[in-house]
Amino acid sequence: MSQNANYGADQIQVLEGLEAVQKRPAMYIGSTDDRGLHHLVYEVVDNSIDEALAGHCDTIEVTLHEDSSVSVSDDGRGIPVDMHSEYDRPALEVIMTVLHAGGKFDNKSYQVSGGLHGVGVSVVNALSQWLDVEVKRDGYVYEHGFDHGEPKGDLRELRPMDEGEETGTTIQFWPDTEIFETTTYDFSTLETRLRELAFLNPGVEIALIDEREDAETRFQYEGGIREFVAYLNETRTPLHEEIVYLDGTEDDIQVEIALHATDGVQGSIHAFANNINTREGGTHMTGFKTALTRVINEYAASHGMGTDLDGNLTGEDIREGLTGVLSIKHPDPQFEGQTKTKLGNSEVRGIVEGLIHEQFTAYLEEHPDTAEAIVGKAVEAAKARLAAKKAEELTRRKSALGSSSLPGKLADCQSRDPELSEIFIVEGDSAGGSAKQARNPEFQAILPLFGKVLNAEKHRLDKVLENEKIRDLITALGTGIGDEFDIDDTRYHKIIIMSDADVDGAHIRTLYLTFLYRQMPELLENGYVYAAQPPLYRVRHNGETYDVMTEAEREQIIEEVCDGSPDQVQRFKGLGEMNPQQLWETTMNPESRILKRITVEDAAAADKMFSVLMGDAVAPRKEFIKEHSDDAEWVDI
Ligand code: 0RA
């Protein structure tokens, strides 16, 4: 009797917890759109990764089922099933139904997953219509099901484990369609994150199996972040043979860095804390940058390099063309910042700085060829910086950003409220003319820009700024550039690139996106950048008009709506062929247009993509485009 009463009380507490998640899901997983949906998978996978990091699991399999459910399976110890003393319920049930219960069950002090995710697998349970757990442990196979987070009956003992059968956990869940805006998983989004996890956790094999499409990928990298850097540099030209790798542990904080200098002008250092991409940086990044700048300057000074420069090598000089991955694992990470992707632990700065300073100094002494390459490249970058300065780079910059007068080609909107204002960057003067007639001048500005701009992937900022179109664009956006860039000065919160729906149009769009990504990434991170989607065809039938975006859609409309014989099919070869009314209806009117927001959710993936798309190597580019033609429609296909 008293046991029952206890159980009742616990149950009430449990329900309150999960109800809170169901009421305000965004508080726990960020959002209920496709990002939130994918976070469910990451949350479950994080638990298996923890098991792997504790040394008990080496394979994790994620399976996308045809019924929109996902299962995550691992060969770890299995979630404990014994009675939990406080709750008087099996531990598995408590882990699945009590918020943040996961960690409390384990004596391991070193739980790594955290931050953005790490809210506990009970959150996934609360947000699933159904969830089934199968555990193989202590010689038996157990199973427990849940319905909207509530246990369906009790934990069941299914059968004894077979001889040689491995322990492990499988969690299958069906996301709640009443909570999520979509329940369609994107293979390549998951693939990118799982690949990243495999790089960050060397040796762990992670598979993604898509039963909807019959596709499967497996990742396993013994070389860890060294292989991550090699992957990021696939289409870049390295300046030294061996990838620099440094690691160490202090106060239970594990630090790793891999570096490889290239002949490019884009530097990219990606920082992770507990497997989370800390896009906003933080104390680990600060410690690393400080150490890097010191070590390189000390090496240059003691080896007589760069003596003709007046002044030190700056951090930017040193990071030019440098690709790196910094990964730390901390027993109690604190995440801060707007998107909770900035590491806040103050003690980390000194630990990373000290460790890198000591080890990198020693490394350079032992590898003089590598040292020569890295320091030499920094010296070259510094020289270019000083030369650019001399060549009136500053005045050029000033005219690009400082001048208060807007470019003559800009037809600005009346609104001065950036949140309401849009700018269309339109390819070609004739399309620009149409767009100017078509627009709603209250909130829509038009900037016609003709033809291609310099590839920002291959040229330093001062070269890119020689281009008048780019200067017009910067002035119109109002943000300034380089050190002076300020997101708060953005004059429009919708920056819409409108180019033709053909290969040339896609190329021009990619060039502008490359510029924005390399020089003003904050615009993309804030979700201000869009691609307009002009239609390819207009089909008329029985007095109705259908604008279609793709060949497949055209065939479908003709087949299904027009019974194979439409009255008229008009092909739009370019934006310029539409009259202003058509352009307004199909591409500009907020009521009827389709805009594609360009996001860079995963910075390392975006970095890789732009380097592949805009770099020198041709074969990897073709391969990449072939692989990603579905999800990167705006790319130059
Ligand atoms: C709590 C304690 C232990 C393992 C786990 C949780 C665990 C959770 C998940 C979730 C997915 N896969 C998992 N694998 C393990 C340790 C139990 C022990 O000491 O044996």
XYZ file of C-alpha atoms and ligand atoms in Angstrom:
657
model
C 0.000 0.000 0.000
C 2.575 2.511 1.132
C 4.715 1.528 -1.809
C 1.872 2.315 -4.137
C 1.322 5.704 -2.560
C 4.986 6.462 -3.040
C 4.831 5.399 -6.628
C 1.876 7.706 -7.184
C 3.716 10.693 -5.812
C 6.738 10.007 -7.962
C 4.595 9.605 -11.028
C 3.013 13.013 -10.518
C 6.405 14.620 -10.287
C 7.484 12.787 -13.408
C 4.478 13.935 -15.393
C 5.022 17.531 -14.400
C 8.538 17.352 -15.736
C 7.601 15.954 -19.114
C 4.552 18.199 -19.443
C 6.800 21.212 -19.072
C 8.814 19.954 -22.045
C 5.674 19.350 -24.103
C 4.328 22.813 -23.311
C 7.509 24.661 -24.157
C 9.574 22.346 -26.350
C 11.669 25.178 -27.763
C 13.140 25.813 -24.312
C 14.629 22.345 -24.358
C 15.532 21.700 -27.979
C 15.737 25.210 -29.436
C 12.825 25.047 -31.875
C 10.109 22.810 -33.264
C 11.143 23.236 -36.894
C 13.479 20.926 -38.754
C 16.408 21.976 -36.569
C 14.599 20.901 -33.411
C 13.609 17.666 -35.113
C 17.227 16.852 -35.915
C 18.261 17.726 -32.354
C 16.218 14.781 -31.153
C 18.581 12.465 -32.986
C 21.666 14.314 -31.736
C 20.406 14.055 -28.174
C 20.032 10.298 -28.344
C 23.338 9.877 -30.169
C 25.085 12.001 -27.491
C 24.147 9.395 -24.909
C 25.778 6.683 -26.978
C 28.828 8.886 -27.560
C 29.166 9.282 -23.780
C 29.103 5.533 -23.503
C 31.827 5.355 -26.168
C 33.942 7.988 -24.426
C 33.651 5.997 -21.213
C 35.294 3.197 -23.198
C 32.344 0.813 -23.394
C 30.971 1.248 -26.895
C 32.554 1.308 -30.341
C 29.677 1.267 -32.821
C 26.644 3.535 -33.074
C 23.989 3.062 -35.760
C 21.342 5.605 -36.664
C 18.507 4.273 -38.811
C 15.872 6.398 -40.528
C 12.745 4.304 -40.955
C 10.057 4.685 -43.568
C 7.436 5.608 -40.955
C 9.366 8.747 -39.860
C 10.759 7.045 -36.792
C 14.468 6.915 -36.022
C 16.416 4.346 -34.092
C 19.769 4.782 -32.456
C 21.550 1.651 -31.499
C 24.840 1.156 -29.659
C 26.945 -1.665 -28.282
C 27.542 -0.082 -24.890
C 26.771 -1.505 -21.470
C 23.042 -0.941 -21.893
C 20.948 1.445 -19.832
C 20.748 0.044 -16.270
C 17.505 -1.776 -15.491
C 17.885 -2.389 -11.774
C 15.623 -0.698 -9.217
C 16.352 2.901 -8.481
C 16.292 3.418 -4.741
C 14.826 6.914 -4.692
C 12.093 6.388 -7.266
C 11.483 2.709 -6.617
C 11.224 2.168 -10.366
C 13.678 0.557 -12.788
C 16.541 2.928 -13.597
C 15.659 2.759 -17.294
C 12.185 4.108 -16.612
C 13.593 6.924 -14.484
C 16.160 7.850 -17.133
C 13.413 8.006 -19.754
C 10.920 10.007 -17.682
C 12.836 12.305 -15.327
C 14.452 15.441 -16.698
C 18.230 15.436 -16.441
C 18.240 12.026 -14.793
C 20.838 10.489 -17.117
C 24.025 11.607 -15.404
C 22.884 10.782 -11.898
C 23.059 7.091 -12.541
C 26.595 6.858 -13.354
C 29.572 7.201 -11.161
C 31.608 8.310 -14.108
C 32.436 11.922 -13.329
C 33.389 12.457 -16.915
C 30.274 13.006 -18.908
C 31.056 14.864 -22.022
C 27.909 15.558 -23.941
C 26.333 18.798 -22.867
C 25.440 22.316 -23.764
C 23.050 22.667 -26.604
C 22.095 19.036 -26.331
C 22.662 17.047 -23.190
C 19.192 17.877 -21.941
C 18.623 14.207 -21.396
C 16.966 11.541 -23.420
C 13.753 12.061 -21.381
C 13.201 15.214 -23.445
C 13.171 13.118 -26.607
C 10.703 10.798 -24.915
C 8.414 13.705 -23.955
C 8.395 14.900 -27.563
C 7.704 11.500 -29.117
C 4.340 9.946 -29.837
C 5.938 6.636 -29.058
C 9.353 5.555 -27.944
C 10.668 2.021 -27.521
C 13.831 1.069 -25.679
C 15.540 -2.260 -25.979
C 18.385 -3.037 -23.603
C 20.690 -6.005 -23.679
C 22.364 -6.290 -20.337
C 22.996 -8.669 -17.433
C 22.263 -11.659 -19.682
C 18.747 -10.557 -20.692
C 17.009 -8.594 -23.395
C 14.648 -6.020 -21.881
C 12.072 -3.817 -23.503
C 10.047 -0.831 -22.410
C 7.637 1.318 -24.434
C 6.418 4.874 -23.853
C 3.472 6.867 -25.146
C 3.945 10.667 -25.198
C 6.568 10.122 -22.518
C 4.422 7.951 -20.268
C 5.419 4.356 -19.568
C 3.259 1.785 -21.317
C 3.086 -0.871 -18.638
C 6.229 -2.085 -16.940
C 9.700 -2.968 -18.098
C 9.535 -6.415 -19.735
C 12.160 -9.128 -19.724
C 11.942 -10.490 -23.277
C 14.408 -13.359 -23.393
C 17.860 -14.401 -22.251
C 20.673 -13.052 -24.393
C 22.142 -15.547 -26.849
C 25.617 -16.888 -26.544
C 27.997 -14.246 -27.877
C 25.257 -11.617 -28.194
C 26.573 -8.147 -27.381
C 25.226 -5.807 -24.743
C 23.792 -2.479 -25.859
C 20.896 -0.081 -26.141
C 18.474 0.639 -28.981
C 16.136 3.601 -28.750
C 13.492 4.008 -31.446
C 11.263 7.068 -31.405
C 8.415 8.547 -33.422
C 8.543 12.367 -33.121
C 5.224 13.907 -32.095
C 3.578 15.266 -35.242
C 1.494 17.635 -33.120
C 4.651 19.286 -31.823
C 6.972 19.281 -34.816
C 6.325 21.313 -37.945
C 7.954 18.578 -39.975
C 8.972 15.006 -39.260
C 11.049 14.484 -42.376
C 14.697 13.914 -41.621
C 17.334 15.187 -43.989
C 20.007 12.602 -44.706
C 22.758 15.051 -45.474
C 22.137 17.181 -42.353
C 22.453 14.084 -40.188
C 25.368 12.817 -42.228
C 27.299 16.048 -41.685
C 26.813 15.983 -37.923
C 27.565 12.265 -37.587
C 30.713 12.631 -39.681
C 31.766 15.483 -37.412
C 31.125 13.341 -34.322
C 33.218 10.556 -35.836
C 36.107 12.991 -36.405
C 35.802 14.326 -32.867
C 35.663 10.903 -31.238
C 38.389 8.849 -32.890
C 37.789 5.160 -33.344
C 34.023 5.244 -32.817
C 32.200 3.821 -35.818
C 29.046 5.761 -36.626
C 26.633 4.578 -39.304
C 23.674 6.322 -40.879
C 21.205 3.986 -42.547
C 18.319 5.405 -44.554
C 15.613 2.804 -45.106
C 13.524 5.371 -46.996
C 16.117 5.510 -49.756
C 18.187 2.418 -49.256
C 21.266 4.503 -48.495
C 23.996 3.904 -45.944
C 27.174 5.676 -44.822
C 29.687 4.715 -42.192
C 32.277 6.928 -40.557
C 35.241 5.893 -38.488
C 38.394 7.936 -38.157
C 41.298 6.567 -36.164
C 43.140 9.833 -36.816
C 40.405 11.972 -35.216
C 40.711 15.715 -35.749
C 43.829 15.227 -37.905
C 41.554 13.553 -40.421
C 39.000 16.337 -39.903
C 41.608 18.908 -40.976
C 42.662 16.770 -43.938
C 39.003 16.556 -44.955
C 38.515 20.318 -44.701
C 41.652 20.828 -46.778
C 40.753 18.294 -49.434
C 40.698 20.908 -52.188
C 43.311 23.230 -50.721
C 47.049 23.141 -51.258
C 49.002 22.475 -48.049
C 52.361 24.133 -47.420
C 53.859 21.377 -45.307
C 53.617 17.628 -45.257
C 52.617 16.590 -41.781
C 49.509 17.917 -40.054
C 50.483 19.496 -36.738
C 48.803 17.699 -33.850
C 49.109 18.680 -30.201
C 47.243 17.335 -27.211
C 47.278 17.246 -23.471
C 45.135 17.049 -20.356
C 45.157 19.331 -17.365
C 42.707 19.442 -14.445
C 40.575 16.838 -16.217
C 40.292 19.117 -19.229
C 41.394 17.429 -22.423
C 42.748 19.671 -25.177
C 43.531 18.734 -28.802
C 44.480 20.796 -31.802
C 45.266 19.888 -35.405
C 46.671 22.470 -37.831
C 47.633 22.519 -41.485
C 48.761 25.668 -43.311
C 47.659 26.121 -46.931
C 48.524 28.537 -49.705
C 44.982 29.979 -49.614
C 43.920 33.312 -48.213
C 41.041 32.001 -46.150
C 41.875 30.810 -42.687
C 39.446 28.622 -40.829
C 39.816 27.446 -37.268
C 36.868 25.447 -35.971
C 36.516 25.129 -32.225
C 34.582 22.449 -30.385
C 33.830 21.927 -26.730
C 32.411 18.572 -25.689
C 31.662 17.808 -29.345
C 29.633 20.992 -29.718
C 30.633 23.378 -32.459
C 31.345 26.550 -30.492
C 30.649 28.922 -33.325
C 30.703 31.930 -31.045
C 34.172 30.965 -29.815
C 34.975 31.335 -26.142
C 37.798 30.830 -23.688
C 39.359 27.848 -25.494
C 39.542 29.819 -28.758
C 40.954 32.900 -27.026
C 43.618 30.821 -25.304
C 44.517 29.141 -28.560
C 44.760 32.365 -30.579
C 46.901 34.059 -27.957
C 49.287 31.104 -27.805
C 49.468 30.776 -31.586
C 50.325 34.435 -32.101
C 52.969 34.325 -29.380
C 54.595 31.123 -30.542
C 54.837 32.231 -34.170
C 56.200 35.666 -33.293
C 58.745 34.123 -30.935
C 59.836 31.662 -33.596
C 60.118 34.416 -36.213
C 62.188 36.554 -33.847
C 64.553 33.770 -32.803
C 65.062 32.551 -36.384
C 65.455 35.912 -38.056
C 62.284 35.663 -40.086
C 60.237 38.718 -40.994
C 62.918 41.071 -39.743
C 62.148 43.486 -42.566
C 58.591 43.962 -41.344
C 58.104 46.766 -38.970
C 56.021 45.398 -36.158
C 54.809 41.960 -35.175
C 52.870 39.399 -37.129
C 49.214 39.855 -36.270
C 46.822 37.054 -35.454
C 45.199 37.587 -38.831
C 48.516 37.296 -40.650
C 49.206 34.029 -38.898
C 45.776 32.549 -39.484
C 45.698 33.378 -43.194
C 45.312 30.084 -45.046
C 45.557 28.155 -41.791
C 43.039 25.348 -41.335
C 42.593 24.002 -37.853
C 40.353 22.127 -35.486
C 40.480 22.759 -31.766
C 38.610 20.325 -29.572
C 38.369 20.333 -25.816
C 36.508 18.020 -23.484
C 35.536 19.408 -20.118
C 33.753 17.689 -17.210
C 31.528 20.717 -16.612
C 31.304 22.951 -19.660
C 29.492 26.289 -19.418
C 27.926 27.500 -22.633
C 27.024 31.132 -23.130
C 26.126 33.528 -25.889
C 23.120 34.059 -28.091
C 23.065 30.544 -29.437
C 24.762 28.920 -26.433
C 27.769 28.122 -28.582
C 30.373 30.159 -26.709
C 32.474 28.410 -24.103
C 32.494 30.399 -20.876
C 34.717 28.458 -18.431
C 37.353 31.001 -17.455
C 39.966 28.454 -16.350
C 40.112 26.994 -19.865
C 41.801 30.008 -21.393
C 45.012 29.681 -19.397
C 45.106 25.901 -19.684
C 44.799 25.947 -23.489
C 47.192 28.871 -23.813
C 49.850 27.253 -21.628
C 49.556 23.847 -23.209
C 49.684 25.095 -26.806
C 52.488 27.506 -26.076
C 54.694 24.834 -24.619
C 53.927 22.066 -27.078
C 53.798 24.127 -30.240
C 57.117 25.803 -29.438
C 58.717 22.394 -29.023
C 56.998 21.067 -32.153
C 58.327 23.880 -34.332
C 61.867 23.340 -33.070
C 61.614 19.661 -33.934
C 59.987 20.242 -37.341
C 61.923 23.084 -38.959
C 60.367 22.540 -42.415
C 56.865 22.873 -41.041
C 57.919 25.867 -38.949
C 59.433 27.523 -41.993
C 56.242 26.987 -43.985
C 53.842 28.283 -41.342
C 55.938 31.271 -40.275
C 56.901 32.043 -43.878
C 53.259 32.160 -44.889
C 52.457 34.526 -42.002
C 55.315 36.807 -43.025
C 54.024 36.823 -46.585
C 50.523 37.682 -45.365
C 51.923 40.510 -43.258
C 53.789 41.879 -46.262
C 50.635 41.773 -48.346
C 48.766 43.525 -45.572
C 51.352 46.294 -45.359
C 51.537 46.660 -49.132
C 47.795 46.924 -49.369
C 47.847 49.583 -46.718
C 50.438 51.536 -48.615
C 48.456 51.230 -51.813
C 45.778 53.368 -50.292
C 43.900 50.361 -49.101
C 42.568 52.487 -46.315
C 41.084 55.149 -48.549
C 39.579 52.475 -50.720
C 38.015 50.911 -47.690
C 36.754 54.275 -46.559
C 35.012 54.813 -49.842
C 33.555 51.342 -49.547
C 32.098 51.895 -46.157
C 32.712 55.316 -44.744
C 30.919 57.397 -47.319
C 27.411 58.184 -46.296
C 26.044 58.520 -49.812
C 24.360 55.422 -51.143
C 25.324 53.995 -54.530
C 23.680 55.688 -57.515
C 22.349 52.383 -58.807
C 20.440 51.618 -55.639
C 16.711 52.244 -55.721
C 16.222 52.381 -51.978
C 13.008 51.693 -50.140
C 11.112 54.223 -48.062
C 11.206 52.253 -44.834
C 14.105 52.954 -42.483
C 13.264 50.002 -40.289
C 15.730 47.205 -41.143
C 13.378 44.550 -39.855
C 10.786 45.526 -42.450
C 13.188 46.320 -45.274
C 14.348 44.050 -48.061
C 17.038 44.506 -50.670
C 17.020 42.562 -53.921
C 20.443 42.117 -55.417
C 19.518 41.640 -59.031
C 21.697 40.271 -61.755
C 21.729 42.394 -64.883
C 20.570 45.892 -65.692
C 17.434 44.879 -67.602
C 16.182 42.594 -64.843
C 17.098 45.393 -62.453
C 14.864 47.735 -64.455
C 11.950 45.280 -64.323
C 12.476 44.769 -60.605
C 12.441 48.517 -59.994
C 9.072 48.783 -61.716
C 7.716 45.679 -60.045
C 8.720 46.317 -56.454
C 6.764 47.741 -53.596
C 8.944 50.805 -52.883
C 7.702 51.064 -49.320
C 9.910 48.224 -48.141
C 11.715 46.788 -51.175
C 15.028 48.194 -52.410
C 16.691 47.122 -55.655
C 20.409 47.007 -56.354
C 21.177 45.900 -59.910
C 24.636 44.382 -60.233
C 25.885 43.286 -63.580
C 27.888 40.121 -64.113
C 30.420 38.262 -62.066
C 32.456 39.443 -59.132
C 35.857 38.331 -57.974
C 35.934 34.951 -56.259
C 36.296 35.803 -52.564
C 37.575 32.296 -51.921
C 40.788 33.030 -53.758
C 41.529 36.685 -53.113
C 42.353 38.835 -50.133
C 39.846 41.413 -49.002
C 41.727 44.362 -50.495
C 41.592 42.764 -53.959
C 37.928 41.930 -53.613
C 37.277 45.523 -52.596
C 38.743 46.851 -55.830
C 35.518 45.722 -57.423
C 32.979 48.516 -57.694
C 29.978 46.190 -57.499
C 31.185 44.785 -54.208
C 31.752 48.298 -52.871
C 28.232 49.289 -53.941
C 26.874 46.235 -52.211
C 28.710 46.977 -48.953
C 27.591 50.590 -48.992
C 23.992 49.611 -49.658
C 24.003 47.037 -46.849
C 25.396 49.651 -44.463
C 27.400 47.202 -42.351
C 30.940 48.209 -43.264
C 33.497 45.472 -43.725
C 36.541 43.920 -42.093
C 37.322 45.376 -38.675
C 34.567 47.925 -39.106
C 31.819 45.429 -39.851
C 28.844 45.920 -37.545
C 25.793 43.707 -37.875
C 23.689 46.308 -36.071
C 24.138 48.704 -38.976
C 22.526 46.311 -41.475
C 19.946 48.342 -43.355
C 17.883 45.331 -44.447
C 17.052 42.111 -42.638
C 16.222 40.400 -45.886
C 19.074 40.397 -48.360
C 17.734 38.595 -51.374
C 19.961 37.464 -54.189
C 17.882 37.296 -57.344
C 19.561 35.698 -60.328
C 18.422 33.711 -63.323
C 17.211 30.165 -62.845
C 20.041 28.758 -64.952
C 23.659 27.693 -64.548
C 25.032 31.203 -64.993
C 22.560 32.548 -62.491
C 23.526 29.853 -60.006
C 27.194 30.678 -60.484
C 26.651 34.365 -59.864
C 24.591 33.566 -56.791
C 27.360 31.344 -55.469
C 29.946 34.094 -56.014
C 27.898 36.572 -53.982
C 27.231 33.975 -51.304
C 30.935 33.164 -51.125
C 31.697 36.837 -50.601
C 29.033 37.141 -47.901
C 30.109 33.929 -46.194
C 33.810 34.799 -46.150
C 33.551 38.496 -45.367
C 30.223 38.950 -43.547
C 29.345 35.559 -42.078
C 27.245 37.197 -39.353
C 24.646 38.069 -41.996
C 24.198 34.386 -42.798
C 24.329 33.345 -39.158
C 21.522 35.788 -38.392
C 19.433 34.355 -41.208
C 19.342 37.601 -43.210
C 20.430 36.107 -46.534
C 18.015 34.584 -49.045
C 17.939 33.359 -52.606
C 14.908 34.325 -54.662
C 13.337 31.438 -56.538
C 12.149 32.635 -59.917
C 10.042 30.109 -61.793
C 11.326 28.252 -64.836
C 7.964 27.916 -66.608
C 4.498 29.360 -66.631
C 1.782 26.892 -67.605
C -1.723 28.070 -68.496
C -4.743 25.836 -68.555
C -8.513 26.496 -68.353
C -7.992 30.081 -67.261
C -5.584 29.145 -64.455
C -1.883 30.019 -64.277
C 0.732 27.739 -62.755
C 4.300 28.894 -62.155
C 6.676 26.004 -61.782
C 10.182 25.891 -60.413
C 11.560 22.678 -61.853
C 11.344 20.402 -64.874
C 9.830 17.688 -62.727
C 7.152 20.043 -61.468
C 6.338 21.091 -65.030
C 5.850 17.477 -66.086
C 3.714 16.813 -63.048
C 1.419 19.813 -63.638
C 1.035 18.999 -67.320
C 0.303 15.380 -66.541
C -1.917 15.728 -63.502
C -3.613 19.102 -63.900
C -3.769 19.569 -67.657
C -4.301 15.920 -68.603
C -1.244 16.040 -70.813
C -2.367 18.993 -72.959
C -1.857 22.424 -71.413
C -3.130 25.533 -73.233
C 0.244 27.243 -73.044
C 3.718 26.619 -71.651
C 6.007 29.635 -71.411
C 9.627 29.182 -70.543
C 11.308 32.001 -68.643
C 14.901 32.026 -69.844
C 15.903 34.797 -67.520
C 14.524 37.318 -65.104
C 14.709 39.918 -67.858
C 12.101 38.016 -69.873
C 9.412 38.499 -67.318
C 7.442 41.670 -67.421
C 7.318 43.623 -64.137
C 3.895 42.225 -63.278
C 5.090 38.630 -63.726
C 8.262 39.305 -61.773
C 6.251 40.773 -58.910
C 3.792 37.889 -58.783
C 6.236 35.047 -59.121
C 9.360 36.203 -57.346
C 8.910 39.385 -55.315
C 5.441 39.524 -53.796
C 5.780 38.270 -50.192
C 2.317 36.693 -50.510
C 3.172 34.435 -53.410
C 6.964 34.179 -53.785
C 9.212 31.428 -52.505
C 12.391 32.526 -50.754
C 15.127 30.138 -49.784
C 16.935 31.150 -46.628
C 20.643 30.421 -46.839
C 21.878 29.115 -43.520
C 25.270 28.022 -42.300
C 24.129 25.910 -39.417
C 27.249 23.911 -39.508
C 30.217 26.208 -39.940
C 32.716 23.468 -40.740
C 30.414 22.014 -43.380
C 29.906 25.441 -44.948
C 33.641 26.092 -44.893
C 34.259 22.823 -46.639
C 31.524 23.493 -49.178
C 32.768 26.922 -50.187
C 36.357 25.729 -50.438
C 35.275 22.866 -52.675
C 32.938 24.956 -54.798
C 35.148 27.963 -55.244
C 38.643 26.564 -54.925
C 41.016 25.322 -57.600
C 40.564 21.582 -57.657
C 38.048 20.455 -60.261
C 37.469 16.745 -59.584
C 36.327 17.098 -55.956
C 34.024 19.920 -57.007
C 32.263 17.749 -59.597
C 32.010 14.925 -57.101
C 30.620 17.223 -54.411
C 28.026 18.735 -56.697
C 26.910 15.324 -57.867
C 26.508 14.166 -54.275
C 24.738 17.265 -53.028
C 22.613 18.324 -55.945
C 19.447 17.651 -53.940
C 20.170 19.695 -50.880
C 22.265 22.468 -52.358
C 19.926 23.631 -55.090
C 21.360 27.106 -55.094
C 24.773 25.779 -55.889
C 26.328 25.947 -59.331
C 25.073 22.739 -60.894
C 23.447 5.340 -17.136
C 24.431 4.535 -16.566
C 25.191 3.681 -17.366
C 24.933 3.642 -18.724
C 23.960 4.450 -19.289
C 23.225 5.298 -18.503
C 23.714 4.383 -20.745
C 22.774 5.225 -21.338
C 22.582 5.132 -22.702
C 21.752 5.777 -23.612
C 22.008 5.229 -24.866
N 22.944 4.290 -24.761
C 23.308 4.209 -23.452
N 24.203 3.399 -22.872
C 24.411 3.483 -21.537
C 26.276 2.851 -16.782
C 25.745 1.555 -16.281
C 26.822 0.630 -15.758
O 27.572 1.032 -14.892
O 26.891 -0.488 -16.259
